[in-house]
PDB file of C-alpha atoms in Angstrom:
ATOM      1  CA  MET A 114      98.462 135.900  84.202  1.00 76.00           C
ATOM      2  CA  ASP A 115      98.992 137.653  87.541  1.00 94.00           C
ATOM      3  CA  LEU A 116      97.583 135.787  90.535  1.00 96.00           C
ATOM      4  CA  TYR A 117      95.991 137.320  93.600  1.00 98.00           C
ATOM      5  CA  ARG A 118      94.602 136.064  96.890  1.00 97.00           C
ATOM      6  CA  LEU A 119      91.401 137.434  98.392  1.00 97.00           C
ATOM      7  CA  ALA A 120      90.224 136.443 101.857  1.00 96.00           C
ATOM      8  CA  TYR A 121      87.082 137.559 103.670  1.00 95.00           C
ATOM      9  CA  ARG A 122      84.929 136.571 106.603  1.00 94.00           C
ATOM     10  CA  SER A 123      81.200 136.920 107.035  1.00 94.00           C
ATOM     11  CA  ARG A 124      78.293 135.673 109.075  1.00 93.00           C
ATOM     12  CA  PRO A 125      75.527 133.509 107.607  1.00 92.00           C
ATOM     13  CA  THR A 126      71.913 134.638 107.864  1.00 93.00           C
ATOM     14  CA  PHE A 127      70.794 131.038 108.400  1.00 90.00           C
ATOM     15  CA  PRO A 128      71.627 128.225 110.836  1.00 87.00           C
ATOM     16  CA  ILE A 129      74.410 125.777 109.966  1.00 81.00           C
ATOM     17  CA  ARG A 130      74.593 122.109 110.957  1.00 75.00           C
ATOM     18  CA  THR A 131      78.274 121.250 111.175  1.00 70.00           C
ATOM     19  CA  GLY A 132      79.279 118.693 108.585  1.00 69.00           C
ATOM     20  CA  TRP A 133      76.029 118.919 106.614  1.00 76.00           C
ATOM     21  CA  LEU A 134      75.708 120.563 103.211  1.00 77.00           C
ATOM     22  CA  VAL A 135      71.971 121.239 103.261  1.00 84.00           C
ATOM     23  CA  GLY A 136      69.635 124.076 102.316  1.00 86.00           C
ATOM     24  CA  LYS A 137      71.212 127.463 101.674  1.00 88.00           C
ATOM     25  CA  LEU A 138      74.659 126.164 102.583  1.00 85.00           C
ATOM     26  CA  ARG A 139      74.378 123.448  99.949  1.00 85.00           C
ATOM     27  CA  ASP A 140      73.328 126.067  97.401  1.00 88.00           C
ATOM     28  CA  ILE A 141      76.377 128.204  98.209  1.00 86.00           C
ATOM     29  CA  ALA A 142      78.679 125.177  98.008  1.00 84.00           C
ATOM     30  CA  MET A 143      77.298 123.888  94.724  1.00 85.00           C
ATOM     31  CA  VAL A 144      77.518 127.303  93.054  1.00 85.00           C
ATOM     32  CA  GLY A 145      81.093 127.617  94.307  1.00 84.00           C
ATOM     33  CA  LEU A 146      82.020 124.163  93.061  1.00 83.00           C
ATOM     34  CA  THR A 147      80.727 125.042  89.609  1.00 86.00           C
ATOM     35  CA  ARG A 148      81.287 128.759  89.135  1.00 88.00           C
ATOM     36  CA  ASN A 149      84.646 129.102  90.885  1.00 87.00           C
ATOM     37  CA  THR A 150      86.196 126.223  88.983  1.00 84.00           C
ATOM     38  CA  GLU A 151      84.802 127.546  85.687  1.00 88.00           C
ATOM     39  CA  MET A 152      86.397 130.922  86.492  1.00 91.00           C
ATOM     40  CA  GLU A 153      89.698 129.155  87.369  1.00 91.00           C
ATOM     41  CA  LEU A 154      89.476 130.298  90.980  1.00 93.00           C
ATOM     42  CA  THR A 155      90.876 128.074  93.692  1.00 92.00           C
ATOM     43  CA  GLY A 156      90.643 128.246  97.466  1.00 91.00           C
ATOM     44  CA  VAL A 157      88.472 127.136 100.326  1.00 92.00           C
ATOM     45  CA  LEU A 158      85.207 128.148 101.991  1.00 90.00           C
ATOM     46  CA  CYS A 159      85.654 127.453 105.705  1.00 89.00           C
ATOM     47  CA  ILE A 160      82.547 127.045 107.793  1.00 86.00           C
ATOM     48  CA  GLU A 161      83.074 127.825 111.438  1.00 83.00           C
ATOM     49  CA  ARG A 162      80.565 128.204 114.235  1.00 78.00           C
ATOM     50  CA  ASN A 163      78.269 130.940 112.867  1.00 83.00           C
ATOM     51  CA  ALA A 164      80.869 132.296 110.424  1.00 88.00           C
ATOM     52  CA  PHE A 165      82.382 131.846 106.996  1.00 89.00           C
ATOM     53  CA  VAL A 166      85.987 132.441 106.050  1.00 91.00           C
ATOM     54  CA  GLN A 167      86.743 132.157 102.367  1.00 92.00           C
ATOM     55  CA  VAL A 168      90.117 132.300 100.644  1.00 94.00           C
ATOM     56  CA  LEU A 169      90.088 132.596  96.861  1.00 95.00           C
ATOM     57  CA  GLU A 170      92.995 132.714  94.415  1.00 95.00           C
ATOM     58  CA  GLY A 171      93.022 133.736  90.768  1.00 96.00           C
ATOM     59  CA  PRO A 172      92.999 136.749  88.447  1.00 97.00           C
ATOM     60  CA  SER A 173      92.258 140.082  90.123  1.00 97.00           C
ATOM     61  CA  GLU A 174      89.179 141.006  88.085  1.00 97.00           C
ATOM     62  CA  ARG A 175      87.532 137.608  88.664  1.00 96.00           C
ATOM     63  CA  LEU A 176      88.158 137.787  92.405  1.00 97.00           C
ATOM     64  CA  ARG A 177      86.658 141.272  92.572  1.00 97.00           C
ATOM     65  CA  ALA A 178      83.593 140.153  90.604  1.00 95.00           C
ATOM     66  CA  VAL A 179      82.981 137.243  93.001  1.00 94.00           C
ATOM     67  CA  TYR A 180      83.530 139.430  96.063  1.00 96.00           C
ATOM     68  CA  ASP A 181      81.121 142.077  94.734  1.00 96.00           C
ATOM     69  CA  ARG A 182      78.433 139.360  94.381  1.00 93.00           C
ATOM     70  CA  ILE A 183      79.141 138.066  97.899  1.00 93.00           C
ATOM     71  CA  ILE A 184      78.715 141.533  99.413  1.00 95.00           C
ATOM     72  CA  LEU A 185      75.235 141.741  97.854  1.00 95.00           C
ATOM     73  CA  ASP A 186      74.273 138.146  98.733  1.00 93.00           C
ATOM     74  CA  LYS A 187      71.486 138.149 101.347  1.00 94.00           C
ATOM     75  CA  ARG A 188      72.799 134.869 102.808  1.00 92.00           C
ATOM     76  CA  HIS A 189      75.764 136.784 104.310  1.00 91.00           C
ATOM     77  CA  PHE A 190      76.123 139.823 106.540  1.00 94.00           C
ATOM     78  CA  ALA A 191      79.064 141.529 108.251  1.00 94.00           C
ATOM     79  CA  VAL A 192      81.223 140.802 105.193  1.00 95.00           C
ATOM     80  CA  GLU A 193      84.776 141.942 105.878  1.00 95.00           C
ATOM     81  CA  GLU A 194      87.697 141.783 103.447  1.00 96.00           C
ATOM     82  CA  LEU A 195      90.790 140.465 105.209  1.00 95.00           C
ATOM     83  CA  CYS A 196      93.371 140.651 102.473  1.00 95.00           C
ATOM     84  CA  PHE A 197      93.794 141.207  98.773  1.00 97.00           C
ATOM     85  CA  GLU A 198      97.366 140.529  97.711  1.00 97.00           C
ATOM     86  CA  LYS A 199      99.421 139.541  94.721  1.00 97.00           C
ATOM     87  CA  ILE A 200     100.875 136.030  95.026  1.00 97.00           C
ATOM     88  CA  ALA A 201     103.605 134.192  93.135  1.00 96.00           C
ATOM     89  CA  GLU A 202     101.751 130.862  93.098  1.00 95.00           C
ATOM     90  CA  ARG A 203      98.567 129.281  94.342  1.00 94.00           C
ATOM     91  CA  SER A 204      98.385 127.746  97.790  1.00 92.00           C
ATOM     92  CA  TYR A 205      95.275 125.795  96.738  1.00 91.00           C
ATOM     93  CA  ASP A 206      95.042 123.654  93.608  1.00 88.00           C
ATOM     94  CA  ASP A 207      91.272 123.201  93.832  1.00 89.00           C
ATOM     95  CA  TRP A 208      88.193 124.793  95.365  1.00 87.00           C
ATOM     96  CA  ALA A 209      86.758 123.184  98.472  1.00 85.00           C
ATOM     97  CA  VAL A 210      84.233 123.504 101.269  1.00 85.00           C
ATOM     98  CA  ALA A 211      85.539 122.640 104.746  1.00 83.00           C
ATOM     99  CA  PHE A 212      83.899 122.566 108.164  1.00 82.00           C
ATOM    100  CA  ALA A 213      85.766 123.243 111.383  1.00 77.00           C
ATOM    101  CA  MET A 214      85.218 119.800 112.875  1.00 76.00           C
ATOM    102  CA  PRO A 215      86.772 119.906 116.355  1.00 68.00           C
ATOM    103  CA  VAL A 216      87.383 116.165 116.534  1.00 71.00           C
ATOM    104  CA  LYS A 217      89.695 116.362 113.497  1.00 79.00           C
ATOM    105  CA  LEU A 218      91.536 119.528 114.526  1.00 75.00           C
ATOM    106  CA  PRO A 219      94.801 119.518 116.487  1.00 77.00           C
ATOM    107  CA  GLN A 220      94.157 119.996 120.216  1.00 79.00           C
ATOM    108  CA  GLU A 221      95.533 123.565 120.267  1.00 74.00           C
ATOM    109  CA  GLN A 222      93.167 124.623 117.450  1.00 75.00           C
ATOM    110  CA  ARG A 223      89.943 123.289 118.963  1.00 68.00           C
ATOM    111  CA  SER A 224      89.423 126.190 121.354  1.00 64.00           C
ATOM    112  CA  VAL A 225      88.927 128.820 118.636  1.00 63.00           C
ATOM    113  CA  THR A 226      85.378 129.970 119.250  1.00 62.00           C
ATOM    114  CA  ASP A 227      84.997 133.004 116.985  1.00 78.00           C
ATOM    115  CA  VAL A 228      86.909 133.778 113.812  1.00 81.00           C
ATOM    116  CA  TYR A 229      86.193 137.461 114.456  1.00 84.00           C
ATOM    117  CA  ASP A 230      88.761 137.250 117.273  1.00 85.00           C
ATOM    118  CA  LEU A 231      91.516 136.295 114.790  1.00 85.00           C
ATOM    119  CA  ASP A 232      93.614 138.597 112.612  1.00 88.00           C
ATOM    120  CA  ALA A 233      94.076 138.012 108.868  1.00 90.00           C
ATOM    121  CA  ALA A 234      97.329 136.029 109.202  1.00 91.00           C
ATOM    122  CA  ARG A 235      95.815 133.626 111.753  1.00 88.00           C
ATOM    123  CA  LEU A 236      92.682 133.219 109.622  1.00 89.00           C
ATOM    124  CA  LEU A 237      94.740 132.317 106.550  1.00 91.00           C
ATOM    125  CA  GLU A 238      96.589 129.739 108.655  1.00 89.00           C
ATOM    126  CA  ARG A 239      93.269 128.368 109.961  1.00 87.00           C
ATOM    127  CA  ALA A 240      91.899 128.129 106.412  1.00 90.00           C
ATOM    128  CA  ARG A 241      94.905 126.001 105.398  1.00 90.00           C
ATOM    129  CA  LEU A 242      94.349 123.771 108.426  1.00 88.00           C
ATOM    130  CA  LEU A 243      90.633 123.337 107.683  1.00 88.00           C
ATOM    131  CA  ARG A 244      91.439 122.522 104.046  1.00 89.00           C
ATOM    132  CA  GLN A 245      93.584 119.662 105.340  1.00 88.00           C
ATOM    133  CA  THR A 246      91.177 118.351 107.983  1.00 87.00           C
ATOM    134  CA  GLY A 247      87.588 119.309 107.271  1.00 85.00           C
ATOM    135  CA  VAL A 248      86.820 119.004 103.557  1.00 85.00           C
ATOM    136  CA  VAL A 249      83.320 117.844 102.693  1.00 83.00           C
ATOM    137  CA  ALA A 250      83.268 118.875  99.014  1.00 81.00           C
ATOM    138  CA  GLU A 251      85.943 119.737  96.479  1.00 83.00           C
ATOM    139  CA  ARG A 252      86.543 120.203  92.790  1.00 77.00           C
ATOM    140  CA  SER A 253      89.732 120.625  90.813  1.00 74.00           C
ATOM    141  CA  ILE A 254      89.809 122.886  87.791  1.00 64.00           C
ATOM    142  CA  GLY A 255      88.665 120.622  84.986  1.00 56.00           C
ATOM    143  CA  GLY A 256      88.102 117.791  87.485  1.00 54.00           C
ATOM    144  CA  GLN A 257      85.209 115.996  89.068  1.00 49.00           C
ATOM    145  CA  SER A 258      83.208 117.080  92.091  1.00 50.00           C
ATOM    146  CA  ILE A 259      83.692 115.021  95.216  1.00 46.00           C
ATOM    147  CA  ALA A 260      81.275 115.317  98.154  1.00 48.00           C
ATOM    148  CA  SER A 261      81.164 113.324 101.357  1.00 40.00           C
TER     149      SER A 261
END
């Protein structure tokens, strides 16, 4: 099976409370925890100040199907594809939701105020960093859901 990586950014149509999976954000997270793992997609949904950055990895057709649904989802606007590329192996072994929690980020990363100021390479790097520092929910393929 060929693997691909898809990354996009978007803006939510609803307010976000950093660190809290409530309301529409909880709905998005719970669907991702279930559907993405069932589809054998891995990656991370990063929640920044008034923005989402999501990186997903898996088969091309499954990634495109998810992205097509996201574009039509009324909880997002300004959806912008950042990259769609073939990869040799996954960078993520699960699917997770991560907040950009400044207190946990390295000092030099705390000043990022808008992910729309970053190019695709810097956003992929930031997504890896948030996966390491800001996870509030995760699920491995075939594994149990963990939420904090």
